[in-house]
Short mmCIF file of C-alpha atoms and ligand atoms in Angstrom, two decimals:
data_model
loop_
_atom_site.label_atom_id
_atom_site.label_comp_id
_atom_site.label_asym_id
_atom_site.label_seq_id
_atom_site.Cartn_x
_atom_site.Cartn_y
_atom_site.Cartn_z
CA UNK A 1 0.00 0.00 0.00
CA UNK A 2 0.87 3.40 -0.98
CA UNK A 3 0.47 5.70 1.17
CA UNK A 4 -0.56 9.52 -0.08
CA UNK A 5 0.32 13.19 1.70
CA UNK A 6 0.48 16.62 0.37
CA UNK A 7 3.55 17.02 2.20
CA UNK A 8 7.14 14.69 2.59
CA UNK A 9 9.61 16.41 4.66
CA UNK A 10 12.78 14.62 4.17
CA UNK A 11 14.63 15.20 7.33
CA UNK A 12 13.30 16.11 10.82
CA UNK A 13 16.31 17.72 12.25
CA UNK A 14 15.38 21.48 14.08
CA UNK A 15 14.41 22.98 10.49
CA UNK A 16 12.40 20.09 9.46
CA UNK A 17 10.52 19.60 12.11
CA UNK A 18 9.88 23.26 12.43
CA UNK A 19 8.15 23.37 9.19
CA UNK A 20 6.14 20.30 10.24
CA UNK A 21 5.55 22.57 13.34
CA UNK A 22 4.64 25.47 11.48
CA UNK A 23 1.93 23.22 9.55
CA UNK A 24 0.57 21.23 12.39
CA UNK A 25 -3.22 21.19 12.44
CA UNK A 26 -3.83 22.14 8.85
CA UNK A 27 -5.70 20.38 6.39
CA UNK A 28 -2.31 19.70 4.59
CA UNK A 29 -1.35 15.59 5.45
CA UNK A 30 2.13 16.02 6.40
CA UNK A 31 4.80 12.81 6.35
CA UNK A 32 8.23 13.75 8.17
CA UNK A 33 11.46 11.00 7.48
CA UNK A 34 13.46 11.11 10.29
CA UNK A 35 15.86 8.31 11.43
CA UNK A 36 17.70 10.13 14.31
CA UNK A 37 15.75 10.69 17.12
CA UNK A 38 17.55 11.86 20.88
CA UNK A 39 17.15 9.85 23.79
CA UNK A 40 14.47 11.46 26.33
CA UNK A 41 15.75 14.20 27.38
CA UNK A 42 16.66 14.36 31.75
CA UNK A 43 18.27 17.64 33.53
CA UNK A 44 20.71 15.70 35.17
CA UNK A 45 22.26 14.96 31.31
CA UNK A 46 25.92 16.16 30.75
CA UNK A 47 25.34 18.87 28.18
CA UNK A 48 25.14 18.06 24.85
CA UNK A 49 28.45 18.35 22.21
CA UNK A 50 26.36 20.58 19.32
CA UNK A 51 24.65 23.75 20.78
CA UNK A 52 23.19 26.74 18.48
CA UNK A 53 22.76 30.60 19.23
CA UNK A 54 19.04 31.40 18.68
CA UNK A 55 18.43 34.92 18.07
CA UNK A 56 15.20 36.91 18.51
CA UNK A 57 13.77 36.00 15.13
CA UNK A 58 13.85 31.91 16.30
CA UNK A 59 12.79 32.48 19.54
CA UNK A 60 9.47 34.43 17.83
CA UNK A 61 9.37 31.43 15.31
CA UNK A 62 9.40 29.25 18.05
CA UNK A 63 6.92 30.79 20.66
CA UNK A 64 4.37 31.29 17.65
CA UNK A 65 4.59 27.76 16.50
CA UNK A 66 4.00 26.23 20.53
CA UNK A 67 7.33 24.99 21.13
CA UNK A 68 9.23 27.70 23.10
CA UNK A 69 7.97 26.56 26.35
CA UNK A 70 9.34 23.20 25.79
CA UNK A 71 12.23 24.69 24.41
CA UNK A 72 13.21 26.57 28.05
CA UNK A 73 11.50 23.96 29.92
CA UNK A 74 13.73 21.82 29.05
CA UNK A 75 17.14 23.82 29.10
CA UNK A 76 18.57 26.67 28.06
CA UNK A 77 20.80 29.84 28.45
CA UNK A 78 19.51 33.49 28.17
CA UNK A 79 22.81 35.88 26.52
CA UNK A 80 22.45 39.98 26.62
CA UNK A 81 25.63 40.81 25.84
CA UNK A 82 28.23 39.76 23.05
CA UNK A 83 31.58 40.86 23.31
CA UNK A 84 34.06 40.77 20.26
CA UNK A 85 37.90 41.59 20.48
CA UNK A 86 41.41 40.98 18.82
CA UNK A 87 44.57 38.97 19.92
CA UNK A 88 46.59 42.38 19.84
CA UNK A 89 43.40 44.70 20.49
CA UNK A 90 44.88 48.07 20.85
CA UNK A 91 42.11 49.94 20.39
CA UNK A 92 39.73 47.65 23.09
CA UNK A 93 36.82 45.24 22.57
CA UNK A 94 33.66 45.56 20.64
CA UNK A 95 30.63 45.00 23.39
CA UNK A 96 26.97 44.53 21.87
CA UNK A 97 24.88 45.24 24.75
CA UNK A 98 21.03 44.17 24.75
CA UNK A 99 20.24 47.76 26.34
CA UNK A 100 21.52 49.23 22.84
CA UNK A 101 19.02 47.05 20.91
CA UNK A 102 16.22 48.28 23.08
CA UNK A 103 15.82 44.44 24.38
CA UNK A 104 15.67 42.59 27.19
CA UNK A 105 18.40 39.78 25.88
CA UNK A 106 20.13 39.27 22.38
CA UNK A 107 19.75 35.06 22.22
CA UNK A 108 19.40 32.16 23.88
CA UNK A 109 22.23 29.51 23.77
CA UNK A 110 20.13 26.01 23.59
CA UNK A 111 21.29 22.08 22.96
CA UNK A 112 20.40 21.40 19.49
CA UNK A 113 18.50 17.36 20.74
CA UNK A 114 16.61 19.90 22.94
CA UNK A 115 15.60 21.73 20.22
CA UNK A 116 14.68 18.96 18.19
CA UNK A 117 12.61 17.35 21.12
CA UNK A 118 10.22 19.68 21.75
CA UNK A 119 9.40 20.07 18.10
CA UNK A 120 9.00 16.42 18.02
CA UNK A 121 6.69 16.23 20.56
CA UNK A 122 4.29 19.33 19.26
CA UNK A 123 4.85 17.23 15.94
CA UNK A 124 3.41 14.02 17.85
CA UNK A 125 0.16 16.26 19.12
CA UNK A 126 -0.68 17.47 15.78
CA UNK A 127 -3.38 15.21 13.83
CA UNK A 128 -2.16 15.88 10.42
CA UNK A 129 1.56 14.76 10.67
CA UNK A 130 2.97 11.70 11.08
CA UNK A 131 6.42 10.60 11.32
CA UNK A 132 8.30 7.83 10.08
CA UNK A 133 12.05 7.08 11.85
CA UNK A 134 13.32 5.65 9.33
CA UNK A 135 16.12 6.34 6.68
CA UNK A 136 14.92 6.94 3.19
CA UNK A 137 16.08 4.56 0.56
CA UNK A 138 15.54 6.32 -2.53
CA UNK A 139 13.60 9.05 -4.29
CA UNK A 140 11.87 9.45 -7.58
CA UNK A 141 11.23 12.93 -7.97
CA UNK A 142 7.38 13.83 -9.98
CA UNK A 143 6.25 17.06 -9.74
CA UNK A 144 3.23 16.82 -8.31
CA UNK A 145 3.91 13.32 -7.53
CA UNK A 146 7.15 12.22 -5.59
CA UNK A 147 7.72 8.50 -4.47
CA UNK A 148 9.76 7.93 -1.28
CA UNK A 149 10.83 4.64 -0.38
CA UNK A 150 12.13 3.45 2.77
CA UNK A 151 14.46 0.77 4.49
CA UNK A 152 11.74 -0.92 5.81
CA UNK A 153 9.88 -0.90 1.59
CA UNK A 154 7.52 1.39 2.82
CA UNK A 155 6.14 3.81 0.15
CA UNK A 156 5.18 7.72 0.26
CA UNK A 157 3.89 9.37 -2.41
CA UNK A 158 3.90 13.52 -2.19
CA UNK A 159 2.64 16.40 -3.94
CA UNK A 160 5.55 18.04 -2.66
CA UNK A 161 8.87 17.23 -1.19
CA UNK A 162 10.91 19.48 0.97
CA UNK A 163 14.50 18.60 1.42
CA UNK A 164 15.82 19.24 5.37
CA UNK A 165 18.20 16.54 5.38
CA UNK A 166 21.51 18.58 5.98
CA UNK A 167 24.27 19.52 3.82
CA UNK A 168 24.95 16.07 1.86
CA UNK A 169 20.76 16.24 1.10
CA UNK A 170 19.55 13.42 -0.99
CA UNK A 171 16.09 15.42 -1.61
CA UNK A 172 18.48 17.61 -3.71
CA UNK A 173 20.52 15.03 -5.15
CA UNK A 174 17.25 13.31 -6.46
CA UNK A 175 15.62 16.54 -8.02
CA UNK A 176 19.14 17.27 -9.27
CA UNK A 177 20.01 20.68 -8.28
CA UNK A 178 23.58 21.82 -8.33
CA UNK A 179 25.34 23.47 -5.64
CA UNK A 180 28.20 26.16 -5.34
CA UNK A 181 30.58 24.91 -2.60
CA UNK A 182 33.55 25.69 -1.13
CA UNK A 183 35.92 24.68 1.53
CA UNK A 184 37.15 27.12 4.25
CA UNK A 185 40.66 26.25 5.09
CA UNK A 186 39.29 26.03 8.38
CA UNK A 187 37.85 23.21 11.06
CA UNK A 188 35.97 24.22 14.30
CA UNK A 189 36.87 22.05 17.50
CA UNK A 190 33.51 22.23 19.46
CA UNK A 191 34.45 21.70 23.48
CA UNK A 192 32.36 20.85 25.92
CA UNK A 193 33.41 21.99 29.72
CA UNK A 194 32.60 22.77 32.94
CA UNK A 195 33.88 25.85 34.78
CA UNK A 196 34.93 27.11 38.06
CA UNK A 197 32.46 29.93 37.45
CA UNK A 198 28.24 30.08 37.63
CA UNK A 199 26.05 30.90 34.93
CA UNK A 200 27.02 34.11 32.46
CA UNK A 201 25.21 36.12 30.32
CA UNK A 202 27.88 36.94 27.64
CA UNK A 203 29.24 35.09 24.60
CA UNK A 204 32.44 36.29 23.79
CA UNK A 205 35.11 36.10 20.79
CA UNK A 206 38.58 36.34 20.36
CA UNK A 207 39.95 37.01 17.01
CA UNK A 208 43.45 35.48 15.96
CA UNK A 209 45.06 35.51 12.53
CA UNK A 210 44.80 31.38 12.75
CA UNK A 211 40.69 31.84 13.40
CA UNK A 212 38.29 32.90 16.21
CA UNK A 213 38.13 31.63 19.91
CA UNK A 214 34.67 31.59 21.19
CA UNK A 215 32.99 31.00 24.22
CA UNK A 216 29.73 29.89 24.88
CA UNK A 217 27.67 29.92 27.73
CA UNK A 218 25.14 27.42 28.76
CA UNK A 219 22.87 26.58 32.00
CA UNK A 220 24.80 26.07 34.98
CA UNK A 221 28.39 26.35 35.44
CA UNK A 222 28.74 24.73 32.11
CA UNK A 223 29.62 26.16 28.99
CA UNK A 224 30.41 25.50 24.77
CA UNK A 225 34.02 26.18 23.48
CA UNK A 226 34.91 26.85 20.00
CA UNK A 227 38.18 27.14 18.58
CA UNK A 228 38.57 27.99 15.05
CA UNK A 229 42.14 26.49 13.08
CA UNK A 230 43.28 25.11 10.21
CA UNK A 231 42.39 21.00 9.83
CA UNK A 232 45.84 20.10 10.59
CA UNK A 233 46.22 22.24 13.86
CA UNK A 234 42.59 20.98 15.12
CA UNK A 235 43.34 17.18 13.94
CA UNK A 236 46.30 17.52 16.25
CA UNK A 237 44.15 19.24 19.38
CA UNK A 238 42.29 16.21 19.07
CA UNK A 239 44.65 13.61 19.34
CA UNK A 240 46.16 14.95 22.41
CA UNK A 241 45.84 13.13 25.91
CA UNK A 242 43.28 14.71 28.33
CA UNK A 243 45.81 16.90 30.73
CA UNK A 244 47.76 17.81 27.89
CA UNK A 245 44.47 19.01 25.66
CA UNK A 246 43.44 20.70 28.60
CA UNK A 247 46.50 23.15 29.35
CA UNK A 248 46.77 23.70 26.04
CA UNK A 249 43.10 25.07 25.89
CA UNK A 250 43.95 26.97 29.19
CA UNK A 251 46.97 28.46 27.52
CA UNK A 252 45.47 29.88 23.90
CA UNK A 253 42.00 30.69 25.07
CA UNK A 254 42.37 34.28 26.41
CA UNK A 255 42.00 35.37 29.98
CA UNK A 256 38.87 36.43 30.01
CA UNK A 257 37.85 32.30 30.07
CA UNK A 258 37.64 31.50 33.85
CA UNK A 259 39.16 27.76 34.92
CA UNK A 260 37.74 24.99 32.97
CA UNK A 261 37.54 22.50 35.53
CA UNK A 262 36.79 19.34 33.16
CA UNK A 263 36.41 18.83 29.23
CA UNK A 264 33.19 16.93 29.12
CA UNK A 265 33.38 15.87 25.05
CA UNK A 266 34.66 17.24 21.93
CA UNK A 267 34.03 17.37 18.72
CA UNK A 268 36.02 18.80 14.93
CA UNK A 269 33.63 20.07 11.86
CA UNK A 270 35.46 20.81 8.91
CA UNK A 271 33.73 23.86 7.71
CA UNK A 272 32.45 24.66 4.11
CA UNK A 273 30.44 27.25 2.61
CA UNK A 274 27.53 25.62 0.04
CA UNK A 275 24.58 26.95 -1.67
CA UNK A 276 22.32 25.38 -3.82
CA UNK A 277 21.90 26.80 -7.09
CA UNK A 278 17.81 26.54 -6.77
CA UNK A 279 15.92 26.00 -4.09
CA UNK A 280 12.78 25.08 -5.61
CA UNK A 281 11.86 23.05 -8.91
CA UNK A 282 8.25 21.88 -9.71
CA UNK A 283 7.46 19.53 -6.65
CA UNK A 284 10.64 20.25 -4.61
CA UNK A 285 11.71 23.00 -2.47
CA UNK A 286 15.51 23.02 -0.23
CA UNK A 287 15.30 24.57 3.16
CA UNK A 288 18.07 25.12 5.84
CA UNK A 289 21.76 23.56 5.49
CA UNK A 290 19.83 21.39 2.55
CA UNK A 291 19.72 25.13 1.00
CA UNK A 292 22.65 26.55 2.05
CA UNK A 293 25.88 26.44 4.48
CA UNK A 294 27.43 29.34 6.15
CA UNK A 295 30.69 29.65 8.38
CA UNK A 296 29.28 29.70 11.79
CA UNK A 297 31.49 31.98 13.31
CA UNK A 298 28.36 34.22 14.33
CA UNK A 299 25.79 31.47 14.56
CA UNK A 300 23.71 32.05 11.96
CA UNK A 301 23.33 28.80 9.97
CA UNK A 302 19.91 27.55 11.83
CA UNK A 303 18.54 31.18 12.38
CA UNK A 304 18.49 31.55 8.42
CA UNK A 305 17.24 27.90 8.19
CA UNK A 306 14.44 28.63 10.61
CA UNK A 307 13.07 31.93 8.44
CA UNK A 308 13.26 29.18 5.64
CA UNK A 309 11.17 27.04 7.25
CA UNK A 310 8.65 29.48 8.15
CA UNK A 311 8.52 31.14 5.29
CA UNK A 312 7.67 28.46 3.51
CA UNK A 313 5.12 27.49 5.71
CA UNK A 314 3.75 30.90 5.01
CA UNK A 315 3.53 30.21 1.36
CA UNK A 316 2.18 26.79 1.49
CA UNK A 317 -0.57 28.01 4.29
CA UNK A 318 -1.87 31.05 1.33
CA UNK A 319 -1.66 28.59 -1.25
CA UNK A 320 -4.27 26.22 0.32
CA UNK A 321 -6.18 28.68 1.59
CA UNK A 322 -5.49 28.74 5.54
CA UNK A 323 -3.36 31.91 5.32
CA UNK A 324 -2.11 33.35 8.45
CA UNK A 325 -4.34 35.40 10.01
CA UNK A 326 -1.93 38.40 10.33
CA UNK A 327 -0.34 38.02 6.52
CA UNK A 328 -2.29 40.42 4.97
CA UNK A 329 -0.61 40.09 2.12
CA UNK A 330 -2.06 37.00 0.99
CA UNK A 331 -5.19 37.73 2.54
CA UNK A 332 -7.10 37.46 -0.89
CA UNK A 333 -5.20 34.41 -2.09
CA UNK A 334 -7.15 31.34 -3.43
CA UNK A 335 -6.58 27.90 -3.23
CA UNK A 336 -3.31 26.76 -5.31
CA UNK A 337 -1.37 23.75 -5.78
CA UNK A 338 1.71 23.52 -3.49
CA UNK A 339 3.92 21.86 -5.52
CA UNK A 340 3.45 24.87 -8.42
CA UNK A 341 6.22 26.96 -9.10
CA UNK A 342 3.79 29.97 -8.91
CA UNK A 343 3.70 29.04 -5.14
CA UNK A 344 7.39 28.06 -4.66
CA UNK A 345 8.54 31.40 -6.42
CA UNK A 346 7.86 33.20 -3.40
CA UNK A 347 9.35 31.28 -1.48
CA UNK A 348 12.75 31.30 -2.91
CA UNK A 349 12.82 34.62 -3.95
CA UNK A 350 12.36 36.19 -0.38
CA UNK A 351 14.57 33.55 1.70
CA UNK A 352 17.55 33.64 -1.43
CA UNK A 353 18.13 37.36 -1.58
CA UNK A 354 18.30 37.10 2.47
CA UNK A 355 20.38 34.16 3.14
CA UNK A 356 23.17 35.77 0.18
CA UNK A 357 23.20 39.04 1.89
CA UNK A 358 23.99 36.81 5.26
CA UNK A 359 26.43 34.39 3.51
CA UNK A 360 28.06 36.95 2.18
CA UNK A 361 28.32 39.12 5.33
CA UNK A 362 29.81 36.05 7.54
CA UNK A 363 32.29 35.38 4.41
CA UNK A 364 33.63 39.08 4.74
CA UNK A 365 34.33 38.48 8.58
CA UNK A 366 35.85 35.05 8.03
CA UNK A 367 38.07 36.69 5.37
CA UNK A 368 38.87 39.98 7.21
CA UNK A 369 39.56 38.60 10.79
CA UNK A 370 41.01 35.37 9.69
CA UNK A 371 44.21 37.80 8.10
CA UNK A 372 46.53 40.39 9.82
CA UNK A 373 47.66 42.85 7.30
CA UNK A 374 47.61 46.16 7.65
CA UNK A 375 44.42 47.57 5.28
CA UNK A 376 42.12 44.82 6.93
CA UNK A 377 42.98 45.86 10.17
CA UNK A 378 41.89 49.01 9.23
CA UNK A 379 39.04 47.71 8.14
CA UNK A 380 37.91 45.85 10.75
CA UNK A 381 38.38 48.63 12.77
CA UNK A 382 36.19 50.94 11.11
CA UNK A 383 33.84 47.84 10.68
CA UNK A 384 32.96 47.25 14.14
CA UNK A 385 33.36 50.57 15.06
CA UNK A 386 35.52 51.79 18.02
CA UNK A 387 35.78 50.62 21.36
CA UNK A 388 31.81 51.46 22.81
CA UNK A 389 30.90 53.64 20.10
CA UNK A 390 27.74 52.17 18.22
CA UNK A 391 28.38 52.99 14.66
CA UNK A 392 25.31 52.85 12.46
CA UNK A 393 27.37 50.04 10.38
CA UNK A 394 27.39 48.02 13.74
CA UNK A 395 23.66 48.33 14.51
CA UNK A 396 22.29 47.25 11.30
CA UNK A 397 24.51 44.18 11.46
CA UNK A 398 23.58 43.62 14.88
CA UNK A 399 20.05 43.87 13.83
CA UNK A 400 20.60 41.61 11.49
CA UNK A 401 22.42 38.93 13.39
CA UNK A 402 19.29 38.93 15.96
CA UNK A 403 16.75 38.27 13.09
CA UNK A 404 14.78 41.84 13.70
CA UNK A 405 15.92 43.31 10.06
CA UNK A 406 15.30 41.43 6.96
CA UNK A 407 12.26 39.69 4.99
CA UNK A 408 11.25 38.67 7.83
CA UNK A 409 7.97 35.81 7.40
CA UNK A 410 4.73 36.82 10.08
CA UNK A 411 6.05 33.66 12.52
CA UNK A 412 9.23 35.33 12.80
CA UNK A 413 7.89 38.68 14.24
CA UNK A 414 6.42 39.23 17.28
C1 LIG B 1 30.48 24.02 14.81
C2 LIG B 1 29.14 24.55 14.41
C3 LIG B 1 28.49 25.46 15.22
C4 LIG B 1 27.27 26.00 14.84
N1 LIG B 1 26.67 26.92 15.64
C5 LIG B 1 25.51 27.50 15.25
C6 LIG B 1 24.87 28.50 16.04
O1 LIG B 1 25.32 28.85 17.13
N2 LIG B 1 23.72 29.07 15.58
C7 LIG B 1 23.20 28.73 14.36
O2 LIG B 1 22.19 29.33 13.95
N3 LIG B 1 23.75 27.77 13.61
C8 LIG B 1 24.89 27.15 14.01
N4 LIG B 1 25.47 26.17 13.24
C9 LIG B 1 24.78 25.73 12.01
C10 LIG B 1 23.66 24.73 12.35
O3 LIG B 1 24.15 23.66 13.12
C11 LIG B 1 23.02 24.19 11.07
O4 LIG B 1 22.70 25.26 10.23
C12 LIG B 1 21.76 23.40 11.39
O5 LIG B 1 22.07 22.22 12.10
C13 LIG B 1 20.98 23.04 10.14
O6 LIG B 1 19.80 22.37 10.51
P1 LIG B 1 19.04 21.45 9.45
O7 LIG B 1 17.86 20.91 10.18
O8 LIG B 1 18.85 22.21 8.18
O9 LIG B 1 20.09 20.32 9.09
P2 LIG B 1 20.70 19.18 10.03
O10 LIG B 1 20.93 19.71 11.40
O11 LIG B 1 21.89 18.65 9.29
O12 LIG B 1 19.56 18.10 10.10
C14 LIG B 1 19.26 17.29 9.00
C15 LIG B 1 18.39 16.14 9.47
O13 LIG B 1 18.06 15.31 8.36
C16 LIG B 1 18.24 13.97 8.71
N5 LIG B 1 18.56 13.25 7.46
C17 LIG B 1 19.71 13.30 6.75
N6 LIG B 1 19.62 12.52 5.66
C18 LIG B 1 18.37 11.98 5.69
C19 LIG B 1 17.68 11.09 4.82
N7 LIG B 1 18.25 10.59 3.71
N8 LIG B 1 16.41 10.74 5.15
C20 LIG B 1 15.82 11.23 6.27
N9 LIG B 1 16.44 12.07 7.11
C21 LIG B 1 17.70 12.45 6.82
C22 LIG B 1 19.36 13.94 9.72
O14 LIG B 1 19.26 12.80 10.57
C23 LIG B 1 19.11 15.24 10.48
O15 LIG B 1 18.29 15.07 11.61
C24 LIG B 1 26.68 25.61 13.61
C25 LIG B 1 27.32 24.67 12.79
C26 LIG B 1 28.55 24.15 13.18
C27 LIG B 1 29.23 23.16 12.28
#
């Protein structure tokens, strides 16, 4: 037996399932392909390895979809101020203040299982999705009529299919769409500690010619470390022994990191920039790192995967006629089919123009801090603006970075 949806989601990692979210309780039959689910989730857990920085627009995205509360319910850590300075700062540190913004914080720092498991369970409470944890065995692209099969020979057949399955996406393999990829010449070691000191409310970053040093915060007196270097340099950080690791992180991360007191796990990334040359064709659209992949030197990659995800949501809900009751834009739209391109269009051209202007903006930093001659220290300078001063250059990309300037889709505001 075949069975039918409107909707496959290939992947329900936090931008999947966030579109699933976005759609729950629709008349639009929703299947989500997920193999990886996280173990139930219990406080007394060691933090997680990944973590992400969710800015304002997410955390709107989030509370209008139903899942914030299980979100900070579970655990999280609230960040007002983000402080950014040089190895050989002579002119002083950058500090973003939430006060500036006129808001009460600038992100939350969150554990990305938590994230997914409190979209999985609003998934499980809506009555028009259901979820298969499985992995997918192949795809036959049809617009208007996509067949999914899995391990276990089950079959799916969609008017749509929306590829969120990561980076190496099969969803975009199948409906062959190119992509435009690079490699940085960087890897980032992700660390894992605990620290002598409580809970703070700053994430930090040191720039070095060899790549950024950041720090983290998260609930407790625990905290996410993330030190940017070439692949060779971060293969051997990895090999060393636990001590030796250890003073060695003591010794290069500056002073303003307090005693780590134990390295609970690590992890490397090798780090690439990608973007897909489409991200819709008749019966397919791309959304987060399916779409595109950013450095994430300012956290950014899931923040521009989440507007993705509800901004297609936003297009989907006008095209079969259960608009959003605040998008007054579509407010006189009929019912359309949601695998059309007339539909997808949208889409793509209001989350492409954004995620470009964002790629492009974390390539500049990655190229201008990750270099010491003179001009770009000029630059960089003038680019974040002097010690304290808040430049008009500095606010719109602070704006930016917390999701309150851009296209932004209605679930992103609040
Ligand atoms: C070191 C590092 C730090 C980062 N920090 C931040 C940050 O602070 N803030 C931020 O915004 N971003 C950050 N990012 C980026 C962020 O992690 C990604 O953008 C985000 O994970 C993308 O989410 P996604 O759901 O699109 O893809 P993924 O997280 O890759 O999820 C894809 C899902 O699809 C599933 N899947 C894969 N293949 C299949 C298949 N064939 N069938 C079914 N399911 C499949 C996978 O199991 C997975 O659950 C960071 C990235 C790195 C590397």
């Amino acid at each position: 037996m075949i069975n039918k949806f409107d909707l496959i989601i290939v992947g329900g990692g936090m931008v999947g399932a966030t579109l699933a979210c976005a759609l729950a309780d629709t008349q639009l039959q929703i299947a989500v392909i997920e193999p990886n689910i996280p173990a139930a989730f219990s406080l007394d857990q060691a933090h997680a390895l990944r973590v992400s920085a969710l800015n304002i627009a997410s955390e709107n995205i989030f509370k209008n979809i139903g899942v914030w509360q299980g979100i900070i319910s579970r655990r999280s850590c609230v960040y007002r101020r983000l402080k950014t300075w040089e190895l050989d700062a002579q002119r002083g540190a950058t500090l973003f203040d939430s006060t500036e913004q006129g808001v009460d914080h600038l992100g939350h720092i969150v554990e990305n299982n938590v994230i997914q498991q409190a979209l999985l369970e609003k998934m499980s409470q809506a009555n028009n999705i259901k979820l298969f944890v499985q992995k997918t065995r192949s795809i036959d692209v049809q617009p208007g009529a996509t067949l999914v099969e899995l391990e276990d020979n089950q079959q799916l057949i969609g008017k749509l299919i929306v590829g969120a399955d990561g980076g190496n996406s099969l969803v975009r393999d199948a409906a062959g769409i190119g992509i435009h990829s690079w490699d940085y010449a960087q890897s980032a070691l992700v660390i894992s500690v605990t620290m002598s000191t409580a809970q703070q409310d700053i994430t930090w970053q040191q720039f070095t010619p060899t790549g950024p040093l950041a720090f983290l915060p998260l609930s407790g007196n625990s905290a996410s470390l993330v030190w940017y270097n070439n692949p060779a340099a971060i293969k051997r950080l990895m090999a060393l022994n636990e001590v030796a690791f250890l003073e060695e992180l003591q010794a290069s991360f500056p002073d303003a990191l307090d005693q780590v007191t134990a390295v609970i796990s690590k992890g490397a990334f090798p780090l690439k920039r990608q973007h897909a040359q489409q991200y819709i064709k008749e019966g397919v659209a791309l959304i987060g790192d399916a779409a595109h992949m950013i450095h994430p030197l300012a956290g950014q990659g899931v923040n521009i995967g989440l507007l993705d995800a509800a901004q297609l949501a936003q297009c989907l809900l006008a095209a079969s006629g259960e608009q959003m009751s605040s998008a007054d834009e579509y407010a006189h739209s009929t019912r359309a089919d949601i695998s059309s391109l007339a539909v997808l269009n949208e889409y793509e051209r209001l989350r492409r123009r954004h995620n470009l202007l964002v790629m492009q903006l974390m390539d500049s930093f990655y190229k201008v801090f990750t270099n010491n001659n003179g001009p770009l220290k000029v630059l960089r300078n003038i680019g974040l603006g002097i010690a304290g001063h808040l430049t008009p250059a500095k606010k719109k990309v602070m704006a930016l970075a917390m999701g309150l300037e851009g296209p932004l889709p209605e679930l992103a505001k609040r």
